[in-house]
Coordinates of C-alpha atoms in Angstrom, one line a residue:
Chain A
X907 CA 86.6 132.3 42.0
X908 CA 83.9 130.1 43.4
X909 CA 80.3 131.2 43.7
X910 CA 77.5 130.0 45.9
X911 CA 75.2 127.4 44.5
X912 CA 71.8 126.6 45.9
X913 CA 71.1 122.9 45.8
X914 CA 67.7 122.5 47.5
X915 CA 64.9 124.7 48.8
X916 CA 62.1 124.1 51.2
X917 CA 59.8 126.2 53.3
X918 CA 57.8 125.9 56.5
X919 CA 56.0 128.1 59.1
X920 CA 57.4 131.4 57.7
X921 CA 60.9 130.1 57.1
X922 CA 62.7 129.4 53.8
X923 CA 65.6 126.8 54.0
X924 CA 68.1 126.8 51.2
X925 CA 71.0 124.3 51.1
X926 CA 74.0 125.6 49.3
X927 CA 77.6 124.7 48.6
X928 CA 80.4 127.3 48.4
X929 CA 83.7 126.0 47.0
X930 CA 82.8 122.5 48.0
X931 CA 81.7 123.4 51.5
X932 CA 78.0 122.5 52.2
X933 CA 75.9 125.1 54.0
X934 CA 72.4 126.1 54.7
X935 CA 70.7 129.6 54.7
X936 CA 67.5 130.2 56.5
X937 CA 65.5 133.3 55.5
X938 CA 62.1 134.8 56.4
X939 CA 59.4 133.9 53.8
X940 CA 58.6 137.6 53.5
X941 CA 60.4 140.8 54.4
X942 CA 63.8 139.3 54.1
X943 CA 65.2 142.1 51.9
X944 CA 68.5 143.4 53.2
X945 CA 67.8 141.9 56.6
X946 CA 70.7 141.4 59.0
X947 CA 72.6 138.1 58.7
X948 CA 73.8 135.8 61.5
X949 CA 76.5 133.2 60.9
X950 CA 76.2 130.2 63.2
X951 CA 78.7 127.7 64.3
X952 CA 77.7 124.2 65.3
X953 CA 79.4 122.1 68.1
X954 CA 81.9 119.4 67.8
X955 CA 80.5 116.1 66.4
X956 CA 77.4 118.0 65.1
X957 CA 76.5 119.5 61.8
X958 CA 74.8 122.4 60.1
X959 CA 71.3 121.1 60.7
X960 CA 71.7 120.0 64.3
X961 CA 68.6 120.9 66.4
X962 CA 70.7 123.5 68.2
X963 CA 71.2 125.3 64.8
X964 CA 67.7 124.8 63.5
X965 CA 66.3 126.0 66.7
X966 CA 68.4 129.2 66.8
X967 CA 67.7 129.8 63.1
X968 CA 64.0 129.7 63.8
X969 CA 64.3 132.3 66.6
X970 CA 66.4 134.5 64.4
X971 CA 64.4 134.1 61.2
X972 CA 60.8 134.2 62.5
X973 CA 61.5 136.1 65.8
X974 CA 63.7 138.8 64.3
X975 CA 63.3 138.7 60.6
X976 CA 67.0 137.9 60.2
X977 CA 68.9 135.6 57.7
X978 CA 70.8 132.8 59.4
X979 CA 73.6 130.7 57.8
X980 CA 75.6 127.6 58.9
X981 CA 78.3 125.7 57.1
X982 CA 79.5 122.3 58.1
X983 CA 82.9 122.4 59.8
X984 CA 85.7 120.5 58.3
X985 CA 85.2 116.8 58.9
X986 CA 81.7 117.3 60.0
X987 CA 78.3 116.8 58.6
X988 CA 78.3 116.1 54.9
X989 CA 82.0 116.7 54.6
X990 CA 84.6 113.7 54.4
X991 CA 86.8 113.0 57.4
X992 CA 90.6 113.1 56.7
X993 CA 93.0 110.7 58.2
X994 CA 93.9 113.6 60.6
X995 CA 90.3 113.9 61.7
X996 CA 90.1 110.1 62.3
X997 CA 93.2 110.1 64.3
X998 CA 92.1 113.0 66.5
X999 CA 88.7 111.6 67.1
X1000 CA 90.2 108.3 68.0
X1001 CA 92.5 109.9 70.5
X1002 CA 89.6 111.9 72.0
X1003 CA 87.5 108.8 72.4
X1004 CA 90.4 107.0 74.0
X1005 CA 91.0 109.8 76.5
X1006 CA 87.3 110.0 77.3
X1007 CA 87.0 106.2 77.8
X1008 CA 90.1 106.4 80.1
X1009 CA 88.7 109.3 82.0
X1010 CA 91.8 111.1 81.0
X1011 CA 92.0 114.9 80.3
X1012 CA 90.3 115.5 76.9
X1013 CA 91.0 119.3 77.0
X1014 CA 94.4 119.3 75.3
X1015 CA 93.1 117.1 72.4
X1016 CA 89.9 119.2 71.9
X1017 CA 91.9 122.4 72.1
X1018 CA 94.4 121.2 69.5
X1019 CA 91.8 119.6 67.2
X1020 CA 89.5 122.7 67.3
X1021 CA 92.4 125.0 66.6
X1022 CA 93.2 123.2 63.5
X1023 CA 89.6 123.1 62.4
X1024 CA 89.2 126.7 63.1
X1025 CA 92.3 127.5 60.9
X1026 CA 90.6 125.7 58.1
X1027 CA 87.2 127.1 58.7
X1028 CA 88.0 130.8 58.9
X1029 CA 88.9 131.3 55.2
X1030 CA 85.9 129.0 54.3
X1031 CA 83.6 131.4 56.3
X1032 CA 85.2 134.5 54.7
X1033 CA 84.6 133.4 51.2
X1034 CA 81.0 132.2 52.2
X1035 CA 80.3 135.6 53.7
X1036 CA 81.5 137.3 50.5
X1037 CA 79.1 135.1 48.5
X1038 CA 76.2 135.5 50.9
X1039 CA 76.6 139.4 50.7
X1040 CA 76.3 139.2 47.0
X1041 CA 72.8 137.9 47.3
X1042 CA 70.4 140.7 46.7
X1043 CA 68.3 139.8 49.7
X1044 CA 71.4 140.2 52.0
X1045 CA 73.7 142.7 50.4
X1046 CA 77.1 144.0 51.5
X1047 CA 76.2 146.8 53.8
X1048 CA 73.9 145.1 56.3
X1049 CA 74.9 144.1 59.8
X1050 CA 76.4 140.7 60.4
X1051 CA 76.4 138.8 63.7
X1052 CA 77.8 135.4 64.8
X1053 CA 76.5 132.7 67.3
X1054 CA 78.4 129.6 68.1
X1055 CA 78.8 126.9 70.7
X1056 CA 81.7 124.5 71.4
X1057 CA 83.6 124.0 68.2
X1058 CA 81.5 126.9 66.9
X1059 CA 83.1 129.1 69.5
X1060 CA 86.6 128.0 68.6
X1061 CA 85.8 128.8 65.0
X1062 CA 83.8 131.9 65.9
X1063 CA 86.4 133.6 68.1
X1064 CA 89.0 133.0 65.4
X1065 CA 86.8 134.4 62.7
X1066 CA 85.5 137.5 64.6
X1067 CA 89.1 138.3 65.6
X1068 CA 90.0 138.9 62.0
X1069 CA 86.6 139.7 60.3
X1070 CA 85.5 143.4 60.7
X1071 CA 82.1 142.7 59.0
X1072 CA 80.9 140.8 62.2
X1073 CA 79.7 143.4 64.7
X1074 CA 78.3 141.3 67.6
X1075 CA 78.9 137.8 68.7
X1076 CA 77.4 135.2 71.1
X1077 CA 79.7 132.4 72.2
X1078 CA 79.3 129.3 74.3
X1079 CA 81.8 127.5 76.6
X1080 CA 85.3 126.7 75.4
X1081 CA 88.8 126.2 76.8
X1082 CA 90.7 129.5 76.8
X1083 CA 94.0 127.9 75.5
X1084 CA 94.7 129.1 72.0
X1085 CA 91.4 131.3 72.0
X1086 CA 92.4 133.8 74.7
X1087 CA 95.0 135.5 72.5
X1088 CA 92.4 135.9 69.7
X1089 CA 89.7 137.0 72.1
X1090 CA 92.0 139.9 73.1
X1091 CA 91.7 141.2 69.5
X1092 CA 87.9 141.2 69.7
X1093 CA 86.3 144.6 70.6
X1094 CA 82.7 144.1 69.3
X1095 CA 79.9 143.4 71.8
X1096 CA 80.0 139.8 73.1
X1097 CA 77.7 137.6 75.1
X1098 CA 79.5 134.6 76.6
X1099 CA 77.6 131.6 78.2
X1100 CA 79.3 129.0 80.4
X1101 CA 78.3 126.2 82.8
X1102 CA 79.2 126.9 86.5
X1103 CA 79.7 123.2 87.2
X1104 CA 81.2 122.2 83.9
X1105 CA 83.0 118.8 84.4
X1106 CA 85.0 119.2 81.2
X1107 CA 86.1 122.8 81.1
X1108 CA 87.3 124.1 84.5
X1109 CA 85.4 127.1 85.9
X1110 CA 88.6 129.2 85.9
X1111 CA 89.2 128.3 82.3
X1112 CA 85.7 129.5 81.3
X1113 CA 86.1 132.7 83.3
X1114 CA 89.5 133.3 81.7
X1115 CA 88.1 133.3 78.2
X1116 CA 85.4 135.7 79.1
X1117 CA 88.0 137.9 80.8
X1118 CA 90.2 137.9 77.6
X1119 CA 87.6 139.6 75.3
X1120 CA 88.7 143.2 74.7
X1121 CA 85.1 144.3 74.2
X1122 CA 83.8 147.3 76.2
X1123 CA 80.4 145.7 76.0
X1124 CA 80.6 142.1 77.2
X1125 CA 78.2 139.9 79.2
X1126 CA 78.9 136.6 81.0
X1127 CA 76.1 134.2 81.5
X1128 CA 77.0 131.4 83.9
X1129 CA 74.4 128.8 84.8
X1130 CA 74.4 126.1 87.5
X1131 CA 74.8 122.7 85.9
X1132 CA 77.2 120.5 84.0
X1133 CA 78.6 120.8 80.4
X1134 CA 75.6 119.5 78.6
X1135 CA 73.0 121.1 80.9
X1136 CA 73.0 124.7 79.5
X1137 CA 69.4 126.0 79.9
X1138 CA 67.4 126.5 76.7
X1139 CA 66.8 130.1 77.7
X1140 CA 70.4 130.9 76.8
X1141 CA 69.6 130.4 73.1
X1142 CA 66.8 132.9 73.5
X1143 CA 69.1 135.2 75.3
X1144 CA 71.8 135.0 72.6
X1145 CA 69.1 135.8 70.0
X1146 CA 67.9 138.8 72.1
X1147 CA 71.5 139.9 72.2
X1148 CA 72.0 139.8 68.5
X1149 CA 68.7 141.5 67.9
X1150 CA 69.7 144.4 70.2
X1151 CA 73.0 144.8 68.4
X1152 CA 72.1 144.1 64.8
X1153 CA 69.2 146.5 64.9
X1154 CA 65.9 144.9 65.0
X1155 CA 63.5 144.1 67.9
X1156 CA 62.5 140.6 68.8
X1157 CA 59.0 140.1 67.5
X1158 CA 57.8 137.9 70.3
X1159 CA 59.1 137.2 73.8
X1160 CA 61.2 134.0 74.0
Chain B
X1137 CA 48.7 143.1 115.7
X1138 CA 49.2 145.8 113.1
X1139 CA 47.4 146.0 109.8
X1140 CA 48.3 147.6 106.6
X1141 CA 46.9 151.2 106.0
X1142 CA 46.7 152.7 102.6
X1143 CA 47.6 156.4 102.8
X1144 CA 47.5 157.6 99.2
X1145 CA 46.5 156.3 95.8
X1146 CA 47.2 157.4 92.2
X1147 CA 47.1 155.9 88.8
X1148 CA 48.9 156.3 85.5
X1149 CA 49.3 154.3 82.3
X1150 CA 47.7 151.1 83.5
X1151 CA 49.5 151.1 86.9
X1152 CA 47.9 151.8 90.3
X1153 CA 50.3 153.2 93.0
X1154 CA 49.2 152.9 96.6
X1155 CA 51.2 154.2 99.4
X1156 CA 50.9 152.4 102.7
X1157 CA 52.3 152.0 106.2
X1158 CA 52.6 148.8 108.0
X1159 CA 53.5 148.9 111.7
X1160 CA 55.1 152.4 111.1
X1161 CA 57.1 151.3 108.1
X1162 CA 56.2 153.2 104.9
X1163 CA 55.8 151.3 101.7
X1164 CA 54.3 151.3 98.3
X1165 CA 52.3 148.8 96.3
X1166 CA 52.0 149.0 92.6
X1167 CA 49.2 146.9 90.8
X1168 CA 47.8 146.6 87.3
X1169 CA 44.8 148.8 86.8
X1170 CA 42.9 145.8 85.6
X1171 CA 43.3 142.0 85.9
X1172 CA 45.2 142.3 89.2
X1173 CA 43.2 139.6 90.8
X1174 CA 45.4 137.0 92.6
X1175 CA 48.4 138.1 90.4
X1176 CA 51.8 137.1 91.6
X1177 CA 53.6 139.5 94.0
X1178 CA 57.2 140.8 93.7
X1179 CA 58.8 142.3 96.8
X1180 CA 61.6 144.7 95.8
X1181 CA 64.6 146.0 97.8
X1182 CA 66.1 149.5 97.0
X1183 CA 69.8 150.2 97.2
X1184 CA 71.8 151.8 100.0
X1185 CA 71.0 155.6 100.3
X1186 CA 68.0 155.3 98.1
X1187 CA 64.3 154.7 99.0
X1188 CA 61.1 153.0 97.9
X1189 CA 60.3 155.3 95.0
X1190 CA 63.8 155.5 93.6
X1191 CA 63.7 155.3 89.7
X1192 CA 65.3 151.8 89.9
X1193 CA 62.2 150.7 91.8
X1194 CA 59.6 152.5 89.9
X1195 CA 61.2 151.2 86.6
X1196 CA 61.2 147.6 87.7
X1197 CA 57.7 148.0 89.1
X1198 CA 56.5 149.3 85.7
X1199 CA 58.1 146.3 83.9
X1200 CA 56.5 143.9 86.5
X1201 CA 53.1 145.5 86.6
X1202 CA 52.4 146.5 83.0
X1203 CA 54.7 143.9 81.4
X1204 CA 53.8 140.9 83.4
X1205 CA 50.5 141.8 85.2
X1206 CA 52.1 141.3 88.6
X1207 CA 51.9 143.3 91.9
X1208 CA 55.2 144.9 93.1
X1209 CA 55.9 146.2 96.6
X1210 CA 58.7 148.1 98.3
X1211 CA 59.2 149.2 101.8
X1212 CA 61.7 151.9 103.0
X1213 CA 64.7 150.3 104.6
X1214 CA 65.4 151.2 108.2
X1215 CA 67.0 154.8 108.2
X1216 CA 66.1 155.3 104.5
X1217 CA 63.4 157.2 102.6
X1218 CA 60.6 158.5 104.9
X1219 CA 62.0 156.8 108.0
X1220 CA 64.1 158.6 110.6
X1221 CA 67.8 157.9 111.0
X1222 CA 69.0 156.7 114.3
X1223 CA 72.2 157.8 116.0
X1224 CA 73.6 154.5 114.8
X1225 CA 72.6 155.3 111.2
X1226 CA 74.3 158.6 111.3
X1227 CA 77.4 157.2 112.8
X1228 CA 77.7 154.5 110.2
X1229 CA 77.0 156.9 107.3
X1230 CA 79.6 159.3 108.6
X1231 CA 82.1 156.4 108.8
X1232 CA 81.3 155.4 105.3
X1233 CA 81.7 158.9 103.9
X1234 CA 85.1 159.2 105.8
X1235 CA 86.3 155.9 104.2
X1236 CA 85.2 157.0 100.7
X1237 CA 86.8 160.4 101.0
X1238 CA 90.1 158.9 102.2
X1239 CA 89.9 156.3 99.4
X1240 CA 90.0 153.6 102.2
X1241 CA 88.2 150.3 102.0
X1242 CA 84.5 150.9 102.5
X1243 CA 83.6 147.1 102.2
X1244 CA 83.8 146.4 105.9
X1245 CA 81.6 149.3 106.8
X1246 CA 78.9 148.6 104.2
X1247 CA 78.9 144.9 105.1
X1248 CA 78.5 145.6 108.8
X1249 CA 75.9 148.4 108.3
X1250 CA 74.0 146.4 105.8
X1251 CA 73.9 143.3 108.0
X1252 CA 72.4 145.4 110.8
X1253 CA 69.7 146.9 108.5
X1254 CA 68.9 143.5 107.2
X1255 CA 68.4 142.2 110.7
X1256 CA 65.8 144.9 111.3
X1257 CA 64.3 144.7 107.8
X1258 CA 63.6 140.9 107.7
X1259 CA 60.8 140.8 110.4
X1260 CA 59.4 144.0 108.9
X1261 CA 59.1 142.3 105.5
X1262 CA 57.6 139.3 107.0
X1263 CA 54.8 141.2 108.7
X1264 CA 54.3 143.3 105.5
X1265 CA 54.0 140.2 103.4
X1266 CA 51.5 138.8 105.9
X1267 CA 49.5 141.9 105.5
X1268 CA 49.8 142.1 101.7
X1269 CA 48.6 138.5 101.4
X1270 CA 45.5 139.5 103.3
X1271 CA 44.5 141.8 100.5
X1272 CA 41.9 140.0 98.4
X1273 CA 43.7 141.0 95.1
X1274 CA 46.8 139.2 96.3
X1275 CA 45.8 136.4 98.5
X1276 CA 47.9 133.9 100.5
X1277 CA 48.4 131.2 97.9
X1278 CA 49.9 133.1 94.9
X1279 CA 53.6 133.0 94.0
X1280 CA 55.9 135.5 95.6
X1281 CA 59.3 136.7 94.2
X1282 CA 62.0 139.1 95.3
X1283 CA 64.3 141.5 93.3
X1284 CA 66.8 143.7 95.1
X1285 CA 70.1 145.6 94.4
X1286 CA 72.9 146.6 96.7
X1287 CA 71.4 146.9 100.3
X1288 CA 68.2 145.3 98.7
X1289 CA 70.4 142.2 98.0
X1290 CA 71.6 142.2 101.7
X1291 CA 68.1 142.3 102.9
X1292 CA 66.8 140.0 100.3
X1293 CA 69.3 137.2 100.8
X1294 CA 68.6 137.4 104.5
X1295 CA 64.9 137.3 103.9
X1296 CA 64.8 134.6 101.2
X1297 CA 66.9 132.3 103.4
X1298 CA 64.2 132.2 106.1
X1299 CA 61.0 132.9 104.2
X1300 CA 59.6 129.9 102.3
X1301 CA 56.9 131.9 100.6
X1302 CA 59.4 133.5 98.2
X1303 CA 60.1 131.0 95.4
X1304 CA 62.4 132.9 93.1
X1305 CA 64.8 135.8 93.6
X1306 CA 66.9 138.2 91.5
X1307 CA 69.8 139.9 93.3
X1308 CA 72.4 142.5 92.4
X1309 CA 76.1 142.9 93.5
X1310 CA 77.1 142.7 97.2
X1311 CA 80.1 141.6 99.2
X1312 CA 79.8 137.9 100.3
X1313 CA 80.9 138.4 103.9
X1314 CA 77.9 137.7 106.2
X1315 CA 75.7 136.9 103.2
X1316 CA 77.4 133.7 101.9
X1317 CA 76.3 131.8 104.9
X1318 CA 72.7 132.8 104.3
X1319 CA 73.0 132.2 100.6
X1320 CA 73.9 128.6 101.4
X1321 CA 70.4 128.2 102.8
X1322 CA 68.7 129.5 99.6
X1323 CA 67.5 126.7 97.3
X1324 CA 65.0 128.6 95.1
X1325 CA 65.9 129.7 91.6
X1326 CA 68.2 132.8 91.6
X1327 CA 69.5 135.2 89.0
X1328 CA 72.5 137.2 90.3
X1329 CA 74.0 140.2 88.5
X1330 CA 77.4 141.6 89.1
X1331 CA 79.9 144.0 87.4
X1332 CA 83.1 142.4 86.0
X1333 CA 85.2 145.6 86.6
X1334 CA 83.5 146.5 90.0
X1335 CA 85.9 149.0 91.7
X1336 CA 84.2 148.6 95.0
X1337 CA 83.4 144.9 95.3
X1338 CA 86.3 142.6 94.1
X1339 CA 85.4 140.3 91.3
X1340 CA 86.3 137.2 93.4
X1341 CA 83.9 138.5 96.1
X1342 CA 81.1 138.7 93.6
X1343 CA 81.7 135.3 92.2
X1344 CA 81.9 133.9 95.8
X1345 CA 78.5 135.2 96.6
X1346 CA 77.0 133.6 93.5
X1347 CA 78.9 130.4 94.2
X1348 CA 77.3 130.2 97.7
X1349 CA 73.7 129.9 96.6
X1350 CA 72.5 126.4 97.1
X1351 CA 70.0 126.8 94.4
X1352 CA 70.0 124.0 91.6
X1353 CA 68.8 126.7 89.2
X1354 CA 71.0 129.7 89.4
X1355 CA 72.3 132.2 86.7
X1356 CA 75.1 134.7 87.0
X1357 CA 75.1 137.7 84.7
X1358 CA 78.5 139.6 84.8
X1359 CA 78.8 142.7 82.6
X1360 CA 81.9 144.6 81.8
X1361 CA 82.0 147.9 83.5
X1362 CA 82.3 149.6 86.9
X1363 CA 80.0 149.4 89.9
X1364 CA 77.5 151.9 88.8
X1365 CA 77.5 150.9 85.2
X1366 CA 75.1 147.9 85.3
X1367 CA 73.3 147.9 81.9
X1368 CA 69.6 148.7 82.0
X1369 CA 68.9 145.3 80.2
X1370 CA 69.7 143.6 83.5
X1371 CA 66.5 145.1 85.0
X1372 CA 64.6 143.6 82.0
X1373 CA 66.4 140.3 82.5
X1374 CA 65.4 140.1 86.2
X1375 CA 61.9 140.7 85.3
X1376 CA 61.9 138.0 82.6
X1377 CA 63.5 135.7 85.1
X1378 CA 60.7 136.4 87.7
X1379 CA 58.0 136.1 85.0
X1380 CA 59.4 132.6 84.0
X1381 CA 59.3 131.3 87.6
X1382 CA 56.2 133.0 89.0
X1383 CA 54.2 131.7 86.1
X1384 CA 53.2 134.4 83.7
X1385 CA 54.6 135.3 80.3
X1386 CA 56.1 138.7 79.7
X1387 CA 53.5 140.6 77.8
X1388 CA 55.9 142.6 75.6
X1389 CA 59.5 142.2 74.8
X1390 CA 61.8 144.4 76.9

């Protein structure tokens, strides 16, 4: 049985950042400098081609940690960040680049590749969550949420579908193929953000994924604009959503 | 030329409430007890069968006035609140009740009736806005927003389409018939809330109205649940949206 090893620690503006590895998977845990004891934990999933300390992750961590007093954790997805790429990763990425260069449909490749990454990442997240809950400042009885974008949605939907410890989840846009069946197993509150004029994921596909969630409480946020133009206030909104469901008020308006 | 007459004034918890009439139309203006000078103004539209002091209006007024330091004004729609019903009002309401009792489609009646009410209400709002902007505590150069639900959406979309002084608008669910053409003339930022499982307004109809807005900045919020089950946090969200666009921060998290 592996246990979580901290490898580096730094601190700035009320937030402690601790790098860790768990069974060879590199991750980072952000916590409040004070008052972190038994605070809620939010697991975060980065987008495809990004990594655990991408600005989208650090930005959300800051809102969660200093705005809500929560812990926030990310692990590098397989083949991402500080993790080596396999031959399979290289091959899928090459196919994706080729499709993008040719203006061909990238959806089928992303869907297939992300499904494979999610399959690998779900058990990694589960043992990481076990280990994080063994830390005295987190504990095993506190609320756990999830927020993810892109690939982080593919991994998150797969994870939340099978992981009863996660009680609220905020997802970003993704194709419904593969994921819709898993979304039908999710009953916890969900906030789902998509882009109304997404040139990569058809509007109907985005709406279909939202529709698939079995959650009695679910909210769709659709913003005018293309795939990469999601407004920054959606990050604030996802954090507000998690704060509402994990039980602490947002300390300052976003 | 008519001018605005205040008919009653009261005050509680940092909010001043002044009833007024403008050309025979009764309205109410809520303002902060202090610091109201030249504050942004939000016009609000109540739902069908409701009136200017319906809890949905008073609640939003409180968020706008004490949370943002804004002014908020509502007028009774034609045939609503303190205004007399005409024979036409009585006839349409009777037809609506009959359709509802028979489980028949109410949409065509509501669409037709609301379109007529909007036709009457738009010029009433325009002279009321003229008069409100003559008040020294409001002034003619400050930002103006709109928030409406149901009938208040039918009136609001019609008003914002022709009224350049309104620079941001939050609308609730409505059928797109009649309104979609007007929505196509609206280019200011819009936040639009609908219910995903609305048993009265079909999902596609709600999405079609959102799609029609020509605004470069527009956000759809769709929540699981039936027509009358819109979550209360959507009122907070509409206020946050208006605060973002009319230029003042929300004083406390909602």
